[in-house]
Structure formats: C-alpha cells, structure tokens
Short mmCIF file of C-alpha atoms and ligand atoms in Angstrom, two decimals:
data_model
loop_
_atom_site.label_atom_id
_atom_site.label_comp_id
_atom_site.label_asym_id
_atom_site.label_seq_id
_atom_site.Cartn_x
_atom_site.Cartn_y
_atom_site.Cartn_z
CA MET A 232 0.00 0.07 -0.08
CA SER A 233 1.51 3.44 -0.97
CA ILE A 234 1.54 6.03 1.72
CA ILE A 235 0.12 8.73 -0.40
CA LYS A 236 -1.10 7.28 -3.73
CA ASN A 237 -4.97 6.63 -4.00
CA GLU A 238 -6.32 7.18 -7.23
CA TYR A 239 -10.04 8.18 -5.89
CA TYR A 240 -8.61 10.69 -3.21
CA ASN A 241 -5.78 11.87 -5.57
CA LYS A 242 -8.33 12.87 -8.35
CA LEU A 243 -9.91 15.30 -5.81
CA GLY A 244 -6.66 16.55 -4.32
CA ILE A 245 -7.33 15.02 -0.97
CA ARG A 246 -4.19 14.25 1.11
CA ARG A 247 -3.82 11.26 3.31
CA VAL A 248 -4.38 11.64 7.04
CA ILE A 249 -2.59 9.50 9.78
CA ASN A 250 -5.13 9.40 12.58
CA CYS A 251 -3.46 9.57 16.07
CA ALA A 252 -6.86 11.16 17.25
CA SER A 253 -8.69 8.11 17.82
CA TYR A 254 -12.27 7.37 16.37
CA LEU A 255 -13.01 10.93 15.41
CA THR A 256 -15.95 11.38 13.02
CA MET A 257 -14.21 14.59 11.66
CA LEU A 258 -11.26 12.42 10.45
CA GLY A 259 -13.46 9.43 8.98
CA GLY A 260 -14.06 7.44 12.27
CA SER A 261 -12.36 4.05 11.86
CA ILE A 262 -11.18 1.76 8.93
CA MET A 263 -13.45 -1.15 8.33
CA PRO A 264 -11.83 -4.73 8.32
CA LYS A 265 -11.80 -6.29 4.68
CA GLY A 266 -14.42 -8.73 5.92
CA VAL A 267 -16.89 -5.80 6.25
CA ILE A 268 -15.88 -4.17 2.91
CA ASN A 269 -16.49 -7.79 1.13
CA ALA A 270 -20.02 -8.28 2.95
CA MET A 271 -21.08 -4.84 1.87
CA GLU A 272 -20.02 -5.47 -1.81
CA LYS A 273 -22.11 -8.76 -1.67
CA ALA A 274 -25.03 -7.08 -0.08
CA SER A 275 -24.95 -4.52 -2.96
CA GLU A 276 -25.89 -7.14 -5.53
CA TRP A 277 -29.53 -7.85 -4.40
CA PHE A 278 -32.73 -5.98 -3.55
CA VAL A 279 -34.29 -7.05 -0.49
CA ASP A 280 -37.34 -6.01 1.90
CA MET A 281 -35.70 -3.57 4.13
CA LYS A 282 -38.25 -4.29 6.97
CA GLU A 283 -37.12 -8.11 6.81
CA LEU A 284 -33.60 -7.00 6.70
CA ASN A 285 -33.95 -4.67 9.81
CA MET A 286 -35.72 -7.19 11.78
CA ALA A 287 -33.28 -9.98 11.07
CA ALA A 288 -30.13 -7.46 12.01
CA GLY A 289 -32.02 -6.51 15.21
CA GLU A 290 -32.11 -10.27 16.39
CA VAL A 291 -28.37 -10.37 15.82
CA ILE A 292 -27.95 -7.20 17.85
CA ALA A 293 -30.15 -8.52 20.37
CA GLU A 294 -28.14 -11.81 20.64
CA PHE A 295 -24.90 -9.78 21.15
CA THR A 296 -26.17 -7.25 23.50
CA GLY A 297 -28.46 -9.59 25.72
CA ALA A 298 -31.24 -7.11 25.10
CA GLU A 299 -34.81 -7.89 24.15
CA ALA A 300 -34.58 -6.13 20.61
CA GLY A 301 -32.06 -4.25 18.44
CA LEU A 302 -31.89 -1.90 15.41
CA VAL A 303 -29.31 -0.43 13.20
CA THR A 304 -29.36 3.20 13.34
CA ALA A 305 -27.44 5.98 11.27
CA GLY A 306 -24.87 6.49 13.79
CA ALA A 307 -25.29 6.63 17.65
CA ALA A 308 -26.46 10.37 17.04
CA SER A 309 -29.57 8.69 15.39
CA ALA A 310 -29.92 6.20 17.84
CA LEU A 311 -30.05 8.98 20.52
CA MET A 312 -32.79 10.79 18.62
CA LEU A 313 -34.74 7.46 18.03
CA GLN A 314 -34.54 6.75 21.87
CA THR A 315 -36.18 10.10 22.51
CA ALA A 316 -38.68 9.85 19.82
CA ALA A 317 -39.78 6.34 21.30
CA CYS A 318 -39.97 7.61 24.90
CA ILE A 319 -42.08 10.48 23.97
CA ALA A 320 -44.50 9.25 21.25
CA GLY A 321 -44.14 5.29 21.53
CA SER A 322 -45.74 3.46 18.53
CA ASN A 323 -48.69 5.82 18.22
CA PRO A 324 -48.91 6.75 14.34
CA LYS A 325 -50.63 10.03 15.30
CA TYR A 326 -47.92 10.98 17.76
CA ILE A 327 -45.07 9.74 15.49
CA ASP A 328 -46.50 12.05 12.88
CA GLN A 329 -46.63 14.93 15.26
CA LEU A 330 -42.85 15.09 16.35
CA PRO A 331 -40.93 17.06 17.00
CA ASN A 332 -44.14 18.94 18.07
CA THR A 333 -44.56 17.55 21.74
CA ASP A 334 -47.77 19.48 22.43
CA GLY A 335 -50.10 17.28 24.89
CA LEU A 336 -47.15 14.74 25.17
CA LYS A 337 -44.75 14.02 27.79
CA ASN A 338 -41.42 15.63 26.84
CA GLU A 339 -39.08 16.21 29.78
CA PHE A 340 -35.81 14.27 29.83
CA ILE A 341 -33.66 14.42 33.10
CA ILE A 342 -30.01 14.84 32.64
CA HIS A 343 -26.92 15.27 34.72
CA ARG A 344 -25.51 18.72 34.00
CA SER A 345 -22.04 17.03 33.59
CA HIS A 346 -23.45 14.72 31.04
CA ARG A 347 -24.47 17.50 28.64
CA THR A 348 -22.46 17.62 25.29
CA ASN A 349 -22.95 18.58 21.66
CA TYR A 350 -24.77 15.53 20.99
CA ASP A 351 -27.71 16.93 23.13
CA HIS A 352 -29.00 18.21 19.99
CA ASN A 353 -30.03 14.84 18.84
CA TYR A 354 -32.34 14.52 21.79
CA ARG A 355 -33.72 18.05 21.09
CA ASN A 356 -34.32 17.06 17.45
CA ALA A 357 -37.08 14.62 18.72
CA GLY A 358 -38.81 17.42 20.85
CA ALA A 359 -37.00 16.66 24.24
CA LYS A 360 -36.93 19.48 27.09
CA LEU A 361 -33.84 18.89 28.79
CA ILE A 362 -34.12 19.14 32.52
CA GLU A 363 -30.68 19.56 34.18
CA ILE A 364 -29.62 18.17 37.75
CA GLY A 365 -26.40 18.46 39.66
CA ASN A 366 -23.03 19.70 38.67
CA THR A 367 -19.60 18.26 38.14
CA GLY A 368 -18.96 18.46 41.93
CA GLY A 369 -21.82 15.96 42.58
CA THR A 370 -25.50 15.31 42.21
CA ASN A 371 -27.83 14.55 45.00
CA GLU A 372 -30.51 11.61 44.55
CA TRP A 373 -33.15 13.88 45.63
CA GLU A 374 -32.40 16.29 42.66
CA LEU A 375 -33.32 13.23 40.34
CA GLU A 376 -36.34 12.09 42.43
CA SER A 377 -37.70 15.72 42.80
CA ASN A 378 -37.60 16.54 39.09
CA ILE A 379 -39.61 13.41 38.25
CA ASN A 380 -43.22 14.37 37.47
CA GLU A 381 -46.16 13.75 35.07
CA LYS A 382 -44.06 15.28 31.92
CA THR A 383 -41.00 13.16 32.50
CA ALA A 384 -40.60 10.98 29.47
CA GLY A 385 -36.97 9.63 30.37
CA ILE A 386 -33.76 9.76 32.12
CA ILE A 387 -30.77 10.38 29.92
CA TYR A 388 -27.35 8.67 30.95
CA VAL A 389 -24.35 9.78 28.99
CA TYR A 390 -20.84 8.34 28.70
CA GLY A 391 -19.18 11.21 27.16
CA PRO A 392 -15.78 12.84 27.84
CA LYS A 393 -14.59 12.10 31.32
CA GLN A 394 -16.55 13.94 33.94
CA GLY A 395 -17.42 13.48 37.53
CA GLY A 396 -20.44 14.33 39.53
CA ALA A 397 -23.14 11.97 38.18
CA ILE A 398 -25.12 9.58 40.53
CA GLU A 399 -23.97 6.05 39.84
CA ILE A 400 -25.97 4.43 36.75
CA GLU A 401 -27.29 1.63 39.10
CA LYS A 402 -28.94 4.00 41.41
CA VAL A 403 -30.53 6.02 38.49
CA ILE A 404 -32.05 2.90 37.22
CA GLU A 405 -33.40 2.05 40.90
CA ILE A 406 -34.90 5.54 40.96
CA ALA A 407 -36.21 5.37 37.40
CA ASN A 408 -37.76 1.86 37.91
CA LYS A 409 -39.78 3.13 40.97
CA HIS A 410 -41.18 5.68 38.95
CA SER A 411 -41.38 3.52 35.75
CA ILE A 412 -39.61 6.00 33.73
CA PRO A 413 -37.32 4.68 30.95
CA VAL A 414 -33.56 5.28 31.29
CA ILE A 415 -31.83 5.76 27.89
CA VAL A 416 -28.14 5.40 27.76
CA ASP A 417 -25.61 6.96 25.49
CA ALA A 418 -22.36 4.64 25.27
CA ALA A 419 -21.48 5.58 21.74
CA ALA A 420 -17.66 5.61 22.10
CA LEU A 421 -17.53 2.80 24.83
CA LEU A 422 -16.32 -0.17 22.50
CA PRO A 423 -14.04 -1.96 22.91
CA PRO A 424 -14.17 -3.76 25.21
CA PRO A 425 -16.81 -6.12 24.02
CA GLU A 426 -18.13 -6.49 27.81
CA ASN A 427 -19.46 -3.05 27.47
CA LEU A 428 -21.88 -4.42 24.72
CA ARG A 429 -24.04 -6.12 27.56
CA ARG A 430 -23.03 -4.00 30.61
CA PHE A 431 -25.95 -1.51 30.70
CA ILE A 432 -28.67 -3.84 29.62
CA SER A 433 -27.74 -6.11 32.25
CA MET A 434 -27.99 -3.42 34.72
CA GLY A 435 -31.62 -2.78 33.38
CA ALA A 436 -31.05 0.24 31.20
CA ASP A 437 -34.18 0.50 28.89
CA MET A 438 -32.09 1.48 25.69
CA VAL A 439 -28.45 1.66 25.03
CA ALA A 440 -26.96 3.48 21.88
CA TYR A 441 -23.68 2.66 20.38
CA SER A 442 -21.51 3.82 17.48
CA GLY A 443 -21.21 1.46 14.87
CA GLY A 444 -18.15 3.25 13.00
CA LYS A 445 -15.89 3.83 16.12
CA GLY A 446 -14.20 0.93 18.05
CA LEU A 447 -16.55 -1.47 16.45
CA ARG A 448 -15.14 -0.76 12.84
CA GLY A 449 -18.51 -0.99 11.05
CA PRO A 450 -19.58 1.59 8.48
CA GLN A 451 -18.83 4.99 9.87
CA SER A 452 -22.47 6.01 9.18
CA THR A 453 -24.12 3.18 11.43
CA GLY A 454 -24.97 2.82 15.09
CA ILE A 455 -26.60 0.28 17.28
CA LEU A 456 -29.91 0.75 19.44
CA CYS A 457 -30.85 -2.00 21.61
CA GLY A 458 -33.39 -2.22 24.63
CA LYS A 459 -36.91 -3.19 25.50
CA LYS A 460 -38.84 -4.68 22.56
CA HIS A 461 -41.66 -2.16 22.81
CA LEU A 462 -39.31 0.75 22.84
CA ILE A 463 -37.09 -0.58 19.85
CA ASP A 464 -40.31 -1.32 18.04
CA ALA A 465 -41.40 2.12 18.33
CA ALA A 466 -38.03 3.46 17.50
CA PHE A 467 -38.06 1.59 14.24
CA LEU A 468 -41.43 2.98 13.25
CA HIS A 469 -40.08 6.41 13.73
CA SER A 470 -37.24 5.66 11.26
CA ALA A 471 -36.45 4.63 7.54
CA PRO A 472 -37.48 2.82 5.72
CA ASN A 473 -41.05 3.90 7.24
CA ASN A 474 -41.83 7.23 5.93
CA GLU A 475 -44.00 8.82 8.64
CA GLY A 476 -41.34 9.60 11.26
CA ILE A 477 -38.60 12.22 11.94
CA GLY A 478 -35.99 9.24 11.53
CA ARG A 479 -36.66 9.22 7.97
CA VAL A 480 -33.84 11.74 7.53
CA SER A 481 -31.34 9.46 8.83
CA LYS A 482 -31.73 6.12 6.74
CA VAL A 483 -29.41 3.40 6.78
CA SER A 484 -28.63 1.31 3.50
CA LYS A 485 -28.86 -2.48 3.03
CA GLU A 486 -25.10 -2.47 2.53
CA GLU A 487 -24.61 -0.71 5.75
CA ILE A 488 -26.84 -2.91 7.75
CA ILE A 489 -24.85 -5.90 6.36
CA GLY A 490 -21.58 -4.12 7.17
CA LEU A 491 -22.53 -3.55 10.63
CA VAL A 492 -23.75 -6.86 11.47
CA THR A 493 -20.69 -8.29 10.12
CA ALA A 494 -18.31 -5.76 11.92
CA LEU A 495 -20.33 -6.81 15.20
CA GLU A 496 -19.78 -10.57 14.47
CA ILE A 497 -15.80 -9.89 13.73
CA PHE A 498 -15.60 -7.82 16.83
CA ILE A 499 -16.94 -10.45 19.03
CA ASP A 500 -14.68 -13.05 17.36
CA THR A 501 -11.51 -10.78 17.86
CA ASP A 502 -9.05 -11.49 20.55
CA HIS A 503 -9.00 -8.05 22.14
CA SER A 504 -6.00 -8.66 24.20
CA LEU A 505 -3.93 -9.04 21.11
CA ILE A 506 -5.16 -5.96 19.61
CA MET A 507 -4.47 -4.16 23.01
CA LYS A 508 -0.92 -5.25 22.71
CA LYS A 509 -0.65 -3.95 19.21
CA TRP A 510 -1.79 -0.51 20.34
CA GLU A 511 0.68 -0.56 23.26
CA ASN A 512 3.43 -1.79 21.03
CA ASP A 513 2.89 1.38 18.60
CA CYS A 514 2.89 3.56 21.56
CA ASN A 515 6.24 2.17 22.61
CA ILE A 516 7.64 2.40 19.13
CA ILE A 517 6.89 6.26 19.10
CA SER A 518 7.81 6.87 22.93
CA ASP A 519 10.94 4.96 22.62
CA SER A 520 12.38 7.07 19.77
CA ILE A 521 11.43 10.45 20.75
CA LYS A 522 12.45 10.04 24.44
CA SER A 523 15.96 10.78 23.35
CA VAL A 524 14.67 14.24 21.86
CA ASP A 525 15.81 16.76 24.45
CA SER A 526 13.02 19.25 24.17
CA LEU A 527 10.21 16.43 24.12
CA THR A 528 8.54 14.93 27.42
CA VAL A 529 6.45 11.86 26.77
CA THR A 530 4.21 9.99 29.03
CA PHE A 531 2.38 6.63 28.44
CA THR A 532 -1.04 5.98 29.70
CA LYS A 533 -2.33 2.39 29.52
CA ALA A 534 -6.12 1.52 29.31
CA PRO A 535 -7.57 0.14 32.65
CA SER A 536 -7.37 -3.57 32.41
CA ASN A 537 -11.02 -4.06 34.30
CA PRO A 538 -13.70 -3.32 31.64
CA GLU A 539 -16.03 -1.82 34.53
CA ASP A 540 -13.30 0.97 34.55
CA ILE A 541 -13.75 1.85 31.02
CA ASN A 542 -16.41 4.62 31.27
CA ASP A 543 -15.13 7.21 28.74
CA GLU A 544 -13.76 6.92 25.29
CA GLU A 545 -10.21 7.77 26.31
CA ALA A 546 -10.15 4.94 28.66
CA THR A 547 -10.86 2.31 25.68
CA HIS A 548 -7.10 2.57 24.48
CA PRO A 549 -3.69 3.68 25.54
CA TYR A 550 -2.30 6.88 24.55
CA LEU A 551 0.82 8.97 24.74
CA ILE A 552 0.97 12.76 25.80
CA ILE A 553 3.82 14.65 24.06
CA SER A 554 4.84 18.18 25.12
CA SER A 555 7.71 20.25 23.92
CA LYS A 556 9.91 23.06 25.74
CA ASN A 557 10.13 24.94 22.39
CA HIS A 558 6.45 24.63 21.10
CA SER A 559 2.98 25.21 22.50
CA ASP A 560 0.44 22.38 22.12
CA ASN A 561 -1.16 24.25 19.20
CA GLU A 562 2.13 24.76 17.44
CA ILE A 563 2.68 21.05 17.91
CA GLU A 564 -0.80 20.14 16.47
CA GLU A 565 -0.18 22.45 13.52
CA LEU A 566 3.44 21.44 12.59
CA LEU A 567 2.34 17.57 12.53
CA ALA A 568 -0.82 18.38 10.40
CA GLU A 569 1.35 20.18 7.72
CA GLY A 570 2.01 18.36 4.71
CA ASN A 571 1.17 15.02 3.27
CA PRO A 572 0.44 12.54 5.13
CA SER A 573 -1.07 14.88 7.43
CA ILE A 574 -0.67 13.74 11.14
CA ARG A 575 -3.59 14.51 13.27
CA VAL A 576 -3.23 14.46 17.17
CA ARG A 577 -5.66 15.42 19.80
CA ASN A 578 -5.33 18.71 21.41
CA GLY A 579 -7.24 21.25 23.66
CA PHE A 580 -8.34 18.79 26.45
CA ASP A 581 -7.86 18.93 30.20
CA THR A 582 -3.98 18.10 30.00
CA ASN A 583 -0.79 19.93 28.92
CA GLY A 584 0.73 18.18 25.97
CA VAL A 585 -0.99 16.73 22.97
CA LYS A 586 -2.59 13.18 22.88
CA ILE A 587 -1.59 10.42 20.41
CA PHE A 588 -3.89 7.35 20.25
CA THR A 589 -2.46 4.52 18.28
CA SER A 590 -5.78 2.56 17.90
CA ASN A 591 -6.35 3.98 14.32
CA LEU A 592 -2.80 3.50 13.09
CA GLN A 593 -2.34 1.29 10.00
CA GLU A 594 0.41 -0.88 9.28
CA GLY A 595 3.86 1.11 9.32
CA GLU A 596 2.41 4.29 10.41
CA ALA A 597 3.77 4.28 13.75
CA LYS A 598 7.34 4.69 12.31
CA ILE A 599 6.10 7.52 9.97
CA VAL A 600 4.53 9.35 12.96
CA THR A 601 7.82 8.95 14.93
CA GLN A 602 9.92 10.27 12.17
CA LYS A 603 7.63 13.43 11.45
CA ILE A 604 7.44 14.19 15.28
CA ILE A 605 11.45 14.03 15.26
CA ASP A 606 11.64 16.23 12.08
CA ALA A 607 9.10 18.74 12.94
CA LEU A 608 9.70 19.30 16.61
CA SER A 609 13.43 18.69 17.44
C1 LIG B 708 -19.27 9.72 18.82
C2 LIG B 708 -20.22 9.96 19.80
C3 LIG B 708 -21.66 10.10 19.62
C4 LIG B 708 -22.00 10.21 18.11
O1 LIG B 708 -21.88 8.92 17.57
P1 LIG B 708 -21.84 8.61 15.95
O2 LIG B 708 -21.92 7.19 15.72
O3 LIG B 708 -20.82 9.41 15.40
O4 LIG B 708 -23.20 9.29 15.39
C5 LIG B 708 -22.76 10.37 20.44
N1 LIG B 708 -22.32 10.31 21.80
C6 LIG B 708 -20.97 10.28 22.24
C7 LIG B 708 -20.84 10.27 23.57
C8 LIG B 708 -20.05 10.01 21.30
O5 LIG B 708 -18.63 9.88 21.60
#
C-alpha cells in the first residue's frame, strides 16, 4: 500500500491523514476490516425487503447485547434521537406524525449537567426538553427524584468525555424503575471492550446506543440501538424505511446494515487482548524513539484492564501525551498536520501536551509518525 497514492482521493486533491486522534467522525472514524467491505459489496448485489432485513439485523444485535431487541441506526447520533422519539411518542401513529411538536405529550428528559455535550441536539431533534440536575462536583439523589413529574418521558445517561459528579447508573436505574420512567444510555464510544455491549442492558437500562463506526469498525455512518422490545419497535416506526417519522432523515442502506452486522460478528470473534498489545506496542515504538529528543517530554497511559473501569472514550485505548519545551500544544498540532501525509493528534483537552492514540494507526504508520515528530519538533 502506497503511503500517499490513492487514485480516488488523489483525483480530488485529497491528502492522506494519519489518524492519531482516535475514532473522530471529523477524520472518518475508523477503517473497516476487509471482511466488512466484502460483506457490503456482496450485499449491494440484491434488492431485499428492508423491513425483513432490519428485523433480522435486530435479532443479531439482541443476541450480542443481551437486549430484547435491536436496531441498526444511522450513527449513535440517530440512535439518540430515536430513543427520545420512542419515549415521547411510542408507537402511536398520530404522535409519530406529530413529532418534533410535543404538545400534549410527555417531553421532559432529566440529564446530569455533567453529561451535557454537543450531542444533546440529537435529543432535542425529537422534541425533548432537557431538565438539568447536579453539577460536576456532585449530584444528590433527591435532585433526580424531585424532578420526576407527569411530564417526565425519560432519564438520559451519557458516557461522554470524562467528568465527575453523576449519580451511579445503578442508582439512577433503581430510582427510574420506582417511577416507571425509562433510562436511555449513550454509550457511543465505549467499544471496545466487548463487555460493554451487555453491561448497561444487564443493569436494567431501557435503551442503549452505540456507534457502529468507532471501535466497532463497522460503516462510519452506522450505530446500534438496543433495549426493551416495545421501545425498539417504536424506534423502528420513527425511522426509515418507514416514511412517517422524524428518523426518515437518517436512513441506513442494506449494505450498511450488512456491514454493521458483519462488523459486530468480527468484533465479538476478535481477541481484544492481542489488539491492545498492538496498540501498546505502537505507543512504545513512538515513545522509545522520541524520548531521546531533549526538548520533548512523553508519558504513556495504558487503558484500564478492568472493563468496568472503562467509562469514557479515552479509557478504551492506550495513549501518549507529548509536550515540548520549544512549542505550544497548538504549534505541535499544526506542525504535525502540515504536509502529506497529515498527522492529526488530539489537542485542547484537560491536560498539558497533545495526545497520540495508536488505535487507528495502520501498518507502518507508527514509524512515519515517529519520524515526523522528530523532524518537525526537534
Ligand atoms: C461519537 C459519539 C456520539 C455520536 O456517534 P455517531 O456514531 O458518530 O453518530 C454520541 N455520543 C457520544 C458520547 C459520542 O462519543
């Protein structure tokens, strides 16, 4: 494989990116295994009944998540919108047609202040009114209980960037159950480890959303929604191929559905400890070579070994933090991004230094990254 030759991208003047920033949608998410590409190509040869295909794919998702039912969605983002729609309008055709107007319907969703992200918009797309509780320092159980009323349609629980202050999910589910309110979880970026596919359903969450195109390495545009059958059935009615609901704007093709199902099967069959070793090895290749550069400081953070400690995207993989005596973090980011291939790192988070994730590095790229760091920063 050539480092910078690709007829389709070259024709458009697009350069190659080496992705040290993890599964970012902005950089194309992840690279699908060949098995997924082959499955999608094969799927492209037939017409099928899309309802039948959705149902069958849903059964595979149910099997791997332990949920009653599943649905392939257009990214986790669409899964969030469909979770919301299912909680507000259920399967009632009048209300499905009415959304995002929620007049006369329950539309309040309780969310921890520390769980709010840009993805909130996906809840609001379906008409949700977000009711905030707590802060990053902590949240009291009474804050959750006292905000539950006759307009409450659900409780949102988000595994976004690392933040403190939320009530434990087990406790949230317990309180929600007492009031018969559904708990909807955003676990978009928590894969791998595969254990996280079952974790929240087994705790009693009503619906859980995952990205198909991050660590799962399915088509970038796919996601997974799983959960209670009556809610997933409702979510399906709100979405394509049905024409009546708000989800018609986020359809999934037959090739993408087959691609997601295949990616899920490959993901389950993968020895993730071997993959973790490869990621750590790539971290070592880079850090060993740049340690000798005087102006640079490098630290290596491993992923937690216990799946239950993996509660944010950063914890799903190992990473390096690199800082320089001579350059600001923004300058490091810019210098590495210059040229072809363009090396993209993660910058602008809580820490000093830029982060380098090796989970998206392709064959031979760790060496290219190392050389570029030495050339550009020493
Ligand atoms: C990535 C992400 C999403 C969106 O997932 P897509 O599959 O890209 O639609 C939603 N929530 C969180 C916390 C994410 O990290």
